Coordinates of C-alpha atoms in Angstrom, one line a residue:
Chain A
M1 CA 22.2 -158.0 48.1
A2 CA 24.7 -157.1 50.8
D3 CA 27.7 -159.4 50.5
S4 CA 27.3 -160.9 47.0
C5 CA 28.9 -157.9 45.3
P6 CA 32.4 -158.1 44.0
Y7 CA 33.0 -154.3 44.1
Y8 CA 35.0 -152.8 46.8
R9 CA 33.0 -151.1 49.5
G10 CA 34.5 -147.7 50.4
L11 CA 31.5 -146.6 52.4
Q12 CA 29.8 -148.6 55.1
I13 CA 26.4 -148.0 56.8
L14 CA 26.8 -148.4 60.6
T15 CA 23.5 -150.1 61.2
D16 CA 23.7 -149.5 65.0
V17 CA 23.9 -145.7 64.4
C18 CA 21.5 -145.4 61.4
V19 CA 18.0 -144.3 62.4
G20 CA 16.5 -144.8 58.9
C21 CA 15.8 -141.2 58.4
S22 CA 16.0 -141.7 54.6
H23 CA 17.9 -138.5 53.8
C24 CA 20.7 -140.6 52.1
M25 CA 18.1 -142.5 50.1
R26 CA 16.7 -139.2 48.7
S27 CA 20.1 -137.9 47.8
C28 CA 21.5 -140.9 45.9
P29 CA 22.0 -140.0 42.2
T30 CA 21.8 -143.7 41.1
K31 CA 18.9 -144.6 43.5
A32 CA 21.1 -147.2 45.1
L33 CA 19.6 -146.8 48.6
R34 CA 16.4 -148.1 50.3
V35 CA 15.1 -148.2 53.8
S36 CA 14.0 -151.4 55.4
G37 CA 13.9 -152.7 58.9
G38 CA 14.4 -149.1 60.0
K39 CA 17.9 -148.9 58.4
A40 CA 19.3 -147.6 55.2
R41 CA 20.4 -150.4 52.8
L42 CA 22.8 -150.0 50.0
H43 CA 22.5 -151.8 46.6
L44 CA 26.2 -152.2 46.1
D45 CA 26.1 -152.8 42.3
W46 CA 24.6 -149.4 41.7
C47 CA 26.8 -147.4 44.1
I48 CA 29.3 -145.2 42.4
E49 CA 31.1 -144.0 45.6
C50 CA 30.1 -140.4 45.0
S51 CA 29.5 -140.0 48.7
R52 CA 26.4 -137.8 48.5
C53 CA 24.9 -140.1 51.2
Y54 CA 27.8 -139.4 53.5
Q55 CA 27.4 -135.7 53.0
V56 CA 23.7 -135.6 53.9
C57 CA 23.8 -138.1 56.8
E58 CA 23.1 -136.1 60.0
H59 CA 23.7 -139.0 62.2
R60 CA 27.2 -139.8 61.0
A61 CA 26.0 -143.3 60.3
I62 CA 28.0 -143.7 57.2
K63 CA 31.7 -144.5 57.7
V64 CA 34.5 -144.3 55.3
M65 CA 36.7 -147.4 55.4
D66 CA 40.4 -146.9 55.9
D67 CA 43.6 -148.8 56.0
D68 CA 45.3 -149.1 59.3
F69 CA 47.9 -146.3 59.5
G70 CA 50.3 -148.8 61.2
N71 CA 50.5 -150.8 57.9
I72 CA 53.1 -148.3 56.6
F73 CA 55.7 -149.8 58.9
N74 CA 55.5 -153.1 57.1
Y75 CA 57.8 -151.5 54.5
K76 CA 61.3 -150.2 54.8
Y77 CA 60.7 -147.4 52.3
R78 CA 57.5 -145.6 53.0
I79 CA 56.5 -143.2 50.2
L80 CA 53.6 -140.8 50.6
L81 CA 51.9 -139.5 47.4
V82 CA 50.2 -136.2 48.4
P83 CA 47.8 -134.2 46.4
M84 CA 48.9 -130.5 46.5
L85 CA 45.4 -129.6 47.9
F86 CA 46.5 -131.2 51.1
F87 CA 48.8 -128.3 51.8
S88 CA 46.1 -125.7 50.9
Q89 CA 43.9 -127.1 53.7
F90 CA 46.2 -125.3 56.2
G91 CA 46.1 -122.0 54.3
D92 CA 49.2 -120.0 55.1
G93 CA 49.0 -121.0 58.7
I94 CA 51.6 -123.8 58.6
P95 CA 54.7 -123.6 56.2
Q96 CA 55.0 -126.5 53.7
K97 CA 58.4 -127.4 55.1
T98 CA 56.9 -127.9 58.6
I99 CA 54.1 -130.1 57.1
T100 CA 56.6 -132.3 55.3
D101 CA 58.8 -132.5 58.5
I102 CA 55.7 -133.7 60.4
I103 CA 54.9 -136.2 57.7
G104 CA 58.5 -137.5 58.1
D105 CA 58.0 -137.6 61.9
L106 CA 54.9 -139.7 61.4
G107 CA 57.0 -142.3 59.7
F108 CA 57.3 -141.7 56.0
T109 CA 60.7 -141.7 54.3
E110 CA 59.6 -139.8 51.1
V111 CA 56.8 -137.4 50.2
R112 CA 56.0 -136.7 46.6
A113 CA 53.4 -134.5 44.8
V114 CA 50.9 -136.8 43.1
E115 CA 50.3 -134.2 40.4
Q116 CA 53.8 -134.8 38.9
G117 CA 52.2 -137.4 36.6
C118 CA 49.8 -134.7 35.1
D119 CA 52.2 -133.3 32.6
L120 CA 52.7 -136.7 30.9
V121 CA 48.9 -137.4 30.9
A122 CA 48.4 -133.9 29.3
E123 CA 51.0 -134.7 26.6
K124 CA 49.3 -138.1 25.8
L125 CA 45.7 -136.5 25.8
N126 CA 46.8 -133.7 23.5
E127 CA 48.2 -136.2 21.1
Y128 CA 45.3 -138.7 21.3
I129 CA 42.2 -136.4 21.2
P130 CA 42.7 -134.8 17.8
D131 CA 43.1 -138.3 16.2
S132 CA 40.3 -140.0 18.1
T133 CA 37.3 -141.2 16.0
V134 CA 35.1 -141.2 19.1
R135 CA 34.2 -137.7 20.4
P136 CA 34.0 -136.4 23.0
V137 CA 36.8 -138.2 24.8
I138 CA 35.9 -138.4 28.5
S139 CA 38.6 -138.0 31.2
T140 CA 39.4 -141.0 33.4
Y141 CA 40.5 -138.7 36.2
C142 CA 37.5 -139.0 38.5
P143 CA 36.9 -142.7 39.5
S144 CA 33.3 -141.9 40.5
V145 CA 32.6 -140.7 37.0
I146 CA 34.1 -143.9 35.5
R147 CA 31.8 -145.9 37.8
L148 CA 28.8 -143.8 36.9
I149 CA 29.5 -144.5 33.2
Q150 CA 29.8 -148.2 33.9
V151 CA 26.5 -148.3 35.9
R152 CA 24.3 -145.8 34.0
F153 CA 25.9 -144.9 30.7
P154 CA 27.6 -148.1 29.4
S155 CA 27.4 -146.8 25.8
L156 CA 29.9 -144.1 26.7
I157 CA 32.6 -146.6 27.9
M158 CA 34.1 -146.2 24.4
N159 CA 34.5 -142.5 24.9
L160 CA 36.7 -142.9 28.0
S161 CA 40.3 -141.8 27.6
P162 CA 42.5 -144.9 27.2
Y163 CA 45.0 -143.5 29.7
I164 CA 45.5 -144.0 33.4
P165 CA 45.0 -141.0 35.7
P166 CA 48.0 -138.9 36.9
L167 CA 48.0 -140.6 40.3
E168 CA 48.8 -144.0 38.7
V169 CA 51.6 -142.4 36.6
T170 CA 53.3 -140.9 39.6
A171 CA 52.9 -144.2 41.5
Q172 CA 54.6 -146.1 38.6
Y173 CA 57.4 -143.6 38.5
V174 CA 58.1 -144.2 42.1
K175 CA 57.9 -147.9 41.8
R176 CA 60.3 -148.0 38.8
K177 CA 62.7 -145.6 40.4
Y178 CA 63.1 -147.9 43.4
E179 CA 63.3 -150.9 41.2
N180 CA 66.1 -149.3 39.2
A181 CA 68.0 -148.6 42.4
G182 CA 68.0 -152.3 43.1
I183 CA 65.6 -152.2 46.0
P184 CA 63.3 -155.3 46.3
S185 CA 59.6 -154.4 45.7
E186 CA 58.5 -155.9 49.0
E187 CA 60.5 -153.2 50.9
V188 CA 58.6 -150.4 49.1
G189 CA 55.2 -149.2 50.3
I190 CA 53.5 -146.5 48.2
F191 CA 50.7 -144.7 50.0
Y192 CA 48.2 -142.3 48.6
V193 CA 46.5 -139.5 50.5
T194 CA 42.9 -139.6 49.3
P195 CA 40.4 -136.8 49.3
C196 CA 37.5 -139.1 48.6
V197 CA 36.0 -142.5 48.7
A198 CA 36.0 -143.1 45.0
K199 CA 39.8 -143.0 44.9
I200 CA 40.0 -145.6 47.7
A201 CA 37.7 -147.9 45.6
S202 CA 39.7 -147.2 42.5
I203 CA 42.8 -148.5 44.2
K204 CA 41.2 -151.4 46.0
A205 CA 39.3 -152.5 42.9
P206 CA 40.8 -150.9 39.8
V207 CA 38.8 -150.7 36.6
G208 CA 40.2 -152.0 33.4
G209 CA 42.9 -154.5 33.1
Y210 CA 45.2 -152.3 35.2
T211 CA 47.1 -153.3 38.3
T212 CA 48.0 -150.4 40.6
P213 CA 51.4 -150.1 42.2
V214 CA 49.7 -148.2 45.1
T215 CA 50.0 -150.2 48.3
G216 CA 47.4 -148.4 50.3
C217 CA 45.4 -145.3 51.0
I218 CA 45.6 -142.8 53.8
N219 CA 42.4 -140.8 54.3
M220 CA 43.1 -137.1 54.0
D221 CA 41.1 -136.0 57.0
L222 CA 43.0 -138.5 59.2
L223 CA 46.4 -137.3 58.0
H224 CA 45.3 -133.6 58.3
D225 CA 44.3 -134.1 61.9
K226 CA 47.5 -136.0 62.7
V227 CA 49.6 -133.2 61.2
L228 CA 47.7 -130.5 62.9
L229 CA 47.9 -132.2 66.3
K230 CA 51.7 -132.6 66.1
Y231 CA 52.0 -129.0 65.0
K232 CA 49.9 -127.7 67.8
R233 CA 51.8 -129.8 70.3
K234 CA 55.2 -129.0 68.7
D235 CA 55.6 -132.8 68.8
F236 CA 58.0 -133.3 65.9
K237 CA 61.6 -133.2 64.9
E238 CA 63.4 -132.2 61.7
N239 CA 64.2 -135.4 59.9
G240 CA 65.7 -136.7 56.7
I241 CA 62.5 -137.2 54.8
K242 CA 63.0 -136.9 51.0
V243 CA 60.7 -134.2 49.6
S244 CA 59.8 -133.8 46.0
L245 CA 56.9 -131.4 45.6
E246 CA 57.8 -129.9 42.2
V247 CA 54.6 -129.6 40.1
S248 CA 53.8 -127.5 37.0
R249 CA 51.2 -124.9 36.7
N250 CA 48.9 -127.4 35.1
G251 CA 49.7 -130.0 37.7
M252 CA 48.8 -127.6 40.5
R253 CA 45.4 -126.7 38.9
W254 CA 44.6 -130.3 37.7
S255 CA 42.5 -131.4 40.6
T256 CA 40.4 -128.2 40.5
T257 CA 37.5 -127.6 38.1
R258 CA 38.8 -126.7 34.6
G259 CA 42.3 -128.0 35.6
E260 CA 42.4 -130.6 32.8
K261 CA 40.7 -128.1 30.4
H262 CA 43.5 -125.6 30.9
A263 CA 46.1 -128.3 30.2
M264 CA 44.6 -129.0 26.7
K265 CA 46.0 -127.3 23.6
K266 CA 44.0 -124.5 22.1
Y267 CA 42.7 -126.6 19.2
I268 CA 40.9 -129.0 21.6
N269 CA 37.4 -127.9 22.5
A270 CA 37.2 -129.0 26.1
M271 CA 34.3 -128.7 28.5
A272 CA 34.6 -128.9 32.3
I273 CA 31.8 -129.9 34.5
D274 CA 31.6 -130.6 38.3
G275 CA 28.9 -131.9 40.6
I276 CA 27.3 -135.3 40.1
G277 CA 23.9 -133.9 38.9
H278 CA 25.6 -131.7 36.3
V279 CA 27.7 -134.6 35.2
M280 CA 24.7 -136.8 34.7
E281 CA 23.0 -134.1 32.7
I282 CA 25.9 -133.8 30.3
L283 CA 26.3 -137.6 30.0
E284 CA 22.7 -137.8 28.9
K285 CA 23.4 -135.2 26.2
T286 CA 26.5 -137.0 25.2
E287 CA 24.6 -140.2 24.9
N288 CA 22.0 -138.6 22.7
D289 CA 24.8 -137.2 20.4
E290 CA 23.7 -133.7 21.3
L291 CA 27.2 -132.4 22.1
D292 CA 28.3 -131.1 18.7
G293 CA 31.9 -130.0 18.4
V294 CA 33.1 -131.0 21.9
D295 CA 36.4 -132.9 21.9
F296 CA 37.0 -133.5 25.5
L297 CA 35.0 -133.7 28.7
E298 CA 36.5 -133.1 32.1
L299 CA 33.9 -134.5 34.5
R300 CA 34.2 -134.4 38.3
A301 CA 31.6 -135.9 40.7
C302 CA 32.2 -133.4 43.5
D303 CA 31.2 -129.8 43.6
E304 CA 34.5 -127.8 43.1
S305 CA 36.1 -131.1 42.1
C306 CA 38.6 -132.7 44.6
S307 CA 38.6 -129.7 46.9
G308 CA 35.0 -130.8 47.6
G309 CA 36.0 -134.4 48.4
I310 CA 34.4 -135.6 51.7
L311 CA 37.8 -136.3 53.3
V312 CA 39.0 -132.7 52.7
R313 CA 39.1 -130.4 55.8
G314 CA 38.6 -126.7 55.2
N315 CA 36.5 -124.8 52.8
R316 CA 36.5 -126.1 49.2
F317 CA 36.3 -122.6 47.6
Q318 CA 39.2 -121.3 49.7
I319 CA 41.3 -124.3 48.9
T320 CA 40.7 -123.9 45.2
A321 CA 41.5 -120.2 45.3
D322 CA 44.7 -121.0 47.2
M323 CA 45.8 -123.5 44.6
H324 CA 45.1 -121.2 41.7
R325 CA 47.1 -118.4 43.4
K326 CA 50.0 -120.8 43.9
S327 CA 49.9 -122.1 40.4
E328 CA 50.5 -118.7 38.9
S329 CA 54.2 -118.6 39.8
L330 CA 54.9 -122.2 38.7
P331 CA 56.7 -123.4 35.5
D332 CA 55.0 -125.0 32.4
K333 CA 56.6 -128.4 33.0
I334 CA 58.0 -130.3 35.9
P335 CA 61.9 -130.5 35.8
M336 CA 61.9 -134.3 35.7
L337 CA 59.5 -134.7 32.8
N338 CA 62.0 -136.5 30.7
E339 CA 62.6 -139.1 33.4
Y340 CA 58.8 -139.5 33.7
R341 CA 58.6 -140.1 30.0
E342 CA 61.3 -142.7 30.2
L343 CA 59.9 -144.6 33.2
C344 CA 56.2 -144.4 32.5
G345 CA 55.7 -143.4 28.8
D346 CA 55.2 -146.9 27.6
S347 CA 52.8 -148.1 30.3
M348 CA 50.0 -145.5 30.4
L349 CA 47.1 -147.6 29.1
L350 CA 44.1 -148.3 31.4
G351 CA 42.8 -151.5 29.7
K352 CA 39.3 -152.4 28.9
V353 CA 36.5 -151.0 31.2
E354 CA 33.5 -153.3 31.5
P355 CA 29.9 -152.2 32.1
R356 CA 28.4 -153.0 35.5
D357 CA 25.1 -154.7 36.2
V358 CA 23.1 -152.7 33.6
K359 CA 20.5 -155.4 33.0
R360 CA 18.0 -154.3 35.7
Y361 CA 15.4 -156.8 34.7
G362 CA 17.6 -159.8 34.0
P363 CA 19.4 -161.0 30.8
D364 CA 16.2 -162.1 28.9
I365 CA 14.9 -159.2 26.8
D366 CA 11.4 -160.8 26.4
L367 CA 11.0 -161.1 30.1
A368 CA 12.5 -157.7 30.7
I369 CA 9.9 -156.1 28.3
K370 CA 7.1 -157.8 30.3
K371 CA 8.5 -156.6 33.6
M372 CA 8.9 -153.1 32.2
E373 CA 5.2 -153.1 31.1
T374 CA 4.2 -154.1 34.6
V375 CA 6.4 -151.3 36.0
R376 CA 4.6 -148.8 33.8
K377 CA 1.2 -150.0 34.8
L378 CA 2.1 -149.9 38.5
R379 CA 3.7 -146.5 38.0
A380 CA 0.5 -145.2 36.7
E381 CA -1.4 -146.4 39.7
L382 CA 1.0 -144.9 42.2
P383 CA 0.5 -141.2 43.3
G384 CA 3.7 -139.9 41.7
I385 CA 4.7 -137.6 44.6
D386 CA 7.9 -139.5 45.4
C387 CA 7.3 -139.2 49.2
G388 CA 9.6 -142.0 50.1
S389 CA 7.2 -143.4 52.7
C390 CA 7.5 -146.9 51.1
G391 CA 11.2 -147.0 51.7
A392 CA 12.1 -146.4 48.1
P393 CA 13.3 -143.1 46.7
S394 CA 10.5 -142.6 44.1
C395 CA 7.3 -144.1 42.9
E396 CA 9.1 -145.4 39.9
A397 CA 11.8 -147.1 42.1
L398 CA 9.0 -148.7 44.2
A399 CA 7.4 -150.1 41.0
E400 CA 10.7 -151.5 39.9
D401 CA 11.3 -153.1 43.3
V402 CA 7.8 -154.6 43.2
V403 CA 8.4 -156.2 39.8
N404 CA 11.8 -157.5 41.0
G405 CA 10.1 -159.0 44.0
E406 CA 12.0 -156.9 46.5
R407 CA 9.0 -154.9 47.9
T408 CA 5.2 -155.0 47.7
I409 CA 2.7 -152.5 46.4
E410 CA 1.2 -152.3 49.8
N411 CA 4.3 -150.4 51.0
C412 CA 2.8 -147.3 49.4
I413 CA 0.7 -145.4 51.9
F414 CA -1.8 -144.3 49.3
M415 CA -2.3 -147.8 48.1
Q416 CA -2.8 -148.8 51.8
L417 CA -5.6 -146.2 52.1
K418 CA -7.2 -147.6 48.9
Y419 CA -7.0 -151.2 50.2
E420 CA -8.3 -150.2 53.7
K421 CA -11.2 -148.5 52.1
S422 CA -12.1 -151.6 50.1
G423 CA -11.6 -153.7 53.2
S424 CA -8.8 -155.9 51.9
L425 CA -6.3 -154.4 54.4
K426 CA -6.8 -153.9 58.1
V427 CA -5.1 -151.3 60.3
K428 CA -3.1 -154.0 61.9
N429 CA -1.7 -155.1 58.5
V430 CA -0.8 -151.5 57.7
V431 CA 1.1 -151.1 61.0
D432 CA 3.0 -154.3 60.3
I433 CA 4.0 -153.1 56.9
M434 CA 5.2 -149.8 58.0
E435 CA 7.1 -151.3 60.9
K436 CA 8.8 -153.6 58.5
I437 CA 10.0 -150.6 56.5
W438 CA 10.8 -148.0 59.2
G439 CA 11.2 -150.1 62.3
K440 CA 9.3 -149.1 65.5
K441 CA 9.6 -145.3 65.5
Y442 CA 6.9 -144.9 68.2
D443 CA 5.7 -146.6 71.4
S444 CA 2.9 -149.2 71.3
Chain B
M1 CA 5.0 -153.0 24.7
T2 CA 3.5 -150.0 23.0
L3 CA 4.3 -146.3 23.8
Q4 CA 2.7 -143.2 22.4
F5 CA 3.8 -139.6 22.3
N6 CA 2.3 -136.4 20.9
V7 CA 4.5 -133.9 19.1
E8 CA 3.5 -130.3 18.4
G9 CA 4.9 -128.3 15.5
G10 CA 7.2 -125.4 16.6
D11 CA 7.7 -126.7 20.1
F12 CA 11.5 -127.1 20.0
A13 CA 11.8 -127.3 23.8
R14 CA 10.0 -130.6 23.8
A15 CA 11.8 -132.0 20.7
G16 CA 13.7 -135.0 22.1
Y17 CA 11.2 -136.0 24.8
A18 CA 10.1 -139.2 23.0
S19 CA 13.6 -140.2 22.2
S20 CA 14.8 -139.7 25.8
Q21 CA 11.9 -141.7 27.2
I22 CA 12.5 -144.5 24.8
K23 CA 16.2 -144.5 25.5
K24 CA 15.5 -144.9 29.2
I25 CA 13.2 -147.9 28.6
L26 CA 15.6 -149.6 26.1
K27 CA 18.5 -149.1 28.6
E28 CA 16.4 -150.7 31.4
I29 CA 15.4 -153.7 29.5
G30 CA 19.1 -154.3 28.6
V31 CA 19.2 -153.6 24.9
D32 CA 22.8 -153.3 23.5
P33 CA 24.0 -149.7 24.0
D34 CA 25.1 -149.5 20.4
V35 CA 21.6 -150.3 19.2
I36 CA 20.1 -147.8 21.6
K37 CA 22.4 -145.1 20.3
H38 CA 21.2 -145.7 16.7
V39 CA 17.5 -145.7 17.7
V40 CA 17.9 -142.5 19.7
V41 CA 19.7 -140.6 17.0
A42 CA 17.2 -141.7 14.3
L43 CA 14.2 -140.9 16.5
Y44 CA 15.5 -137.6 17.6
E45 CA 16.0 -136.5 13.9
A46 CA 12.5 -137.7 13.1
E47 CA 11.0 -135.9 16.1
V48 CA 12.8 -132.6 15.1
N49 CA 11.4 -133.1 11.6
I50 CA 7.8 -133.0 12.9
V51 CA 8.6 -130.0 15.1
A52 CA 10.3 -128.1 12.3
H53 CA 8.0 -128.9 9.4
A54 CA 4.6 -130.3 10.5
Y55 CA 1.7 -129.0 12.6
H56 CA 1.4 -131.9 14.9
G57 CA 2.2 -135.6 15.0
V58 CA 1.9 -138.9 16.9
I59 CA 4.8 -141.2 17.6
T60 CA 4.0 -144.8 18.3
A61 CA 6.8 -147.2 19.4
D62 CA 6.4 -150.9 19.6
I63 CA 9.0 -152.7 21.5
E64 CA 9.3 -156.5 21.1
K65 CA 11.9 -159.1 21.8
E66 CA 13.4 -158.8 18.3
G67 CA 13.5 -155.1 17.9
I68 CA 11.7 -151.7 18.0
R69 CA 9.3 -150.4 15.3
I70 CA 8.6 -146.6 15.5
V71 CA 5.9 -144.9 13.4
L72 CA 5.8 -141.1 13.2
D73 CA 2.6 -140.0 11.7
D74 CA 2.2 -136.2 11.2
A75 CA -0.3 -133.7 9.8
G76 CA 1.7 -131.2 7.8
P77 CA 2.8 -130.0 4.4
G78 CA 4.2 -133.4 3.3
I79 CA 7.4 -134.1 1.3
P80 CA 7.0 -133.4 -2.5
D81 CA 10.2 -135.1 -3.5
I82 CA 11.2 -137.9 -1.2
P83 CA 14.4 -139.0 -3.1
R84 CA 15.6 -135.4 -3.0
A85 CA 14.9 -135.1 0.7
M86 CA 17.1 -138.2 1.2
E87 CA 20.1 -136.3 -0.2
R88 CA 22.7 -135.1 2.2
G89 CA 22.5 -131.3 2.7
Y90 CA 19.1 -130.8 1.0
S91 CA 16.8 -128.9 3.3
T92 CA 13.5 -127.0 3.0
A93 CA 13.7 -125.6 6.6
S94 CA 12.8 -122.0 7.1
P95 CA 15.5 -119.4 8.0
E96 CA 14.0 -119.3 11.6
V97 CA 14.5 -123.0 12.1
R98 CA 18.0 -122.8 10.7
E99 CA 18.8 -120.0 13.1
M100 CA 18.0 -122.4 15.9
G101 CA 20.7 -124.8 14.7
F102 CA 18.4 -127.2 12.9
G103 CA 17.7 -127.7 9.2
A104 CA 21.2 -128.7 8.0
G105 CA 19.6 -131.2 5.5
M106 CA 21.1 -134.2 7.4
G107 CA 17.8 -135.4 9.0
L108 CA 16.6 -138.1 6.6
P109 CA 20.0 -139.3 5.5
N110 CA 21.0 -139.6 9.2
M111 CA 17.8 -141.5 9.9
K112 CA 18.6 -144.0 7.1
D113 CA 22.1 -144.5 8.4
N114 CA 20.9 -145.3 11.9
T115 CA 18.0 -147.7 11.2
D116 CA 17.8 -151.2 9.8
S117 CA 14.8 -150.1 7.6
L118 CA 13.2 -146.8 6.9
D119 CA 10.0 -146.2 5.1
I120 CA 8.5 -142.8 4.2
E121 CA 5.1 -142.2 2.8
S122 CA 3.9 -138.7 2.2
V123 CA 0.9 -136.9 0.7
V124 CA 1.6 -133.2 -0.2
G125 CA -0.8 -131.0 1.8
K126 CA -1.8 -133.7 4.2
G127 CA 1.2 -135.2 6.0
T128 CA 4.0 -137.7 6.3
K129 CA 4.3 -141.1 7.8
V130 CA 7.8 -142.4 8.7
T131 CA 8.3 -146.0 9.8
M132 CA 11.6 -147.1 11.2
Y133 CA 12.8 -150.4 12.5
N134 CA 15.9 -151.4 14.5
K135 CA 16.8 -155.0 15.3
F136 CA 18.1 -155.7 18.8
E137 CA 20.5 -158.4 17.8

């Protein structure tokens, strides 16, 4: 299952560091992880890049992929799209002007707030939602939520907003601005500072028929550390970096929980949910048609939305509070909204989003029903305590793996006891089975 | 594949259990999401009907290659006038049930809209048997 997957891999398990402790397996909301050979293994088709596994890994065995920072110098014009939460990581400790000077010193020629695109997205959504025949409309802001819908809730693909997220609007604006100035596109590099893995994946492998103008990603933790280091060492000079950090009140709040909800007109009944477990709960309800009267769903995979991204340094609650405080003195709209409308207004559509590998038991329904029946029978035999000793996250997952030929029922320690008692399994066999799953965790 | 669920009258907290279990299975065997939506909506309505009106009932679902047949057999007051019950907005639900957000008189019409065939047999004072069928293709 490892390399056959066409989806971009934002997270990588470092097999030499992984001890196969199974903490990640138990935390995965889509049950995409197993343990075998003493290492965690990821089923890429089911991964939605929510990064729960990364958060719970005590051994730092999960690595976030990143682009080489040096790549920025392949371009004459090096534009950095920064989420405003980047600045809130430093609290009041370092002035914004100093941070942008350091970003210039690192090699960028322009820095721009990624939330500038929010006002235009809000405009489009406020027009679209009241006329939409499908309710609730689901935001396309969080890429992990889009992937979750593709993998687990394909019937809700039709509920997704048809518009690209603000990041893509801002990126288009930059691209067109440089085009209009007569600068060849190969001289322009647009880099996005990402707070999470899902955004990396959304740029490397965009969903829908959309092609992103974003050249590459800079991981937020990496940039934070580079900036902080230069600041502490006073190792930077003032420079001519072009700075455009104008954002509206809605723009500043957008990446926080209820950010989109606040940007909706009063007549739109919007609901905001953060945290992957809560998001799954509400998607189940939506799928069952149990959400009467809700027009719009703002869904974010991370607790506290983007402030809770795994690449964000600092405390997510403090960062959110800081952004809310800053937002209060900001204007309703960005000053260059007209220019945004002109440059991006006609190219805001995301394109068709396809479901991803939902047929767990293959394309033939007849065969799938038979497999499902076997799963139910096995499931009834298994103890139901979801101990994870078999290397699968639950008894149900083991039953499914057995039916799909990926594991055997003897992987269950309770079944082992049963077979030992009846004499069909020897202690030596049991040891072999357990070593195959967990590796040799003990001597002799 | 055959599945069976018991439903108790008045137990609104459990109303929707059978539909969510069946939804999960249909999703896993790869049934068209649109079909699943119809099945779940119809079954949920029918489940709520048992909870709201009957004393108890049994739901039996048969899943085959071509489609799903669901039979909901309850012991309850029965429906005196089935054509009238099929009218939109007609309801016999008690004020208590309405207060919980149910009983808008959309149950049976909604079930009809979401199934390929719907059959209702009822004996007043004994109970009601609803048979619904949804094709997979």
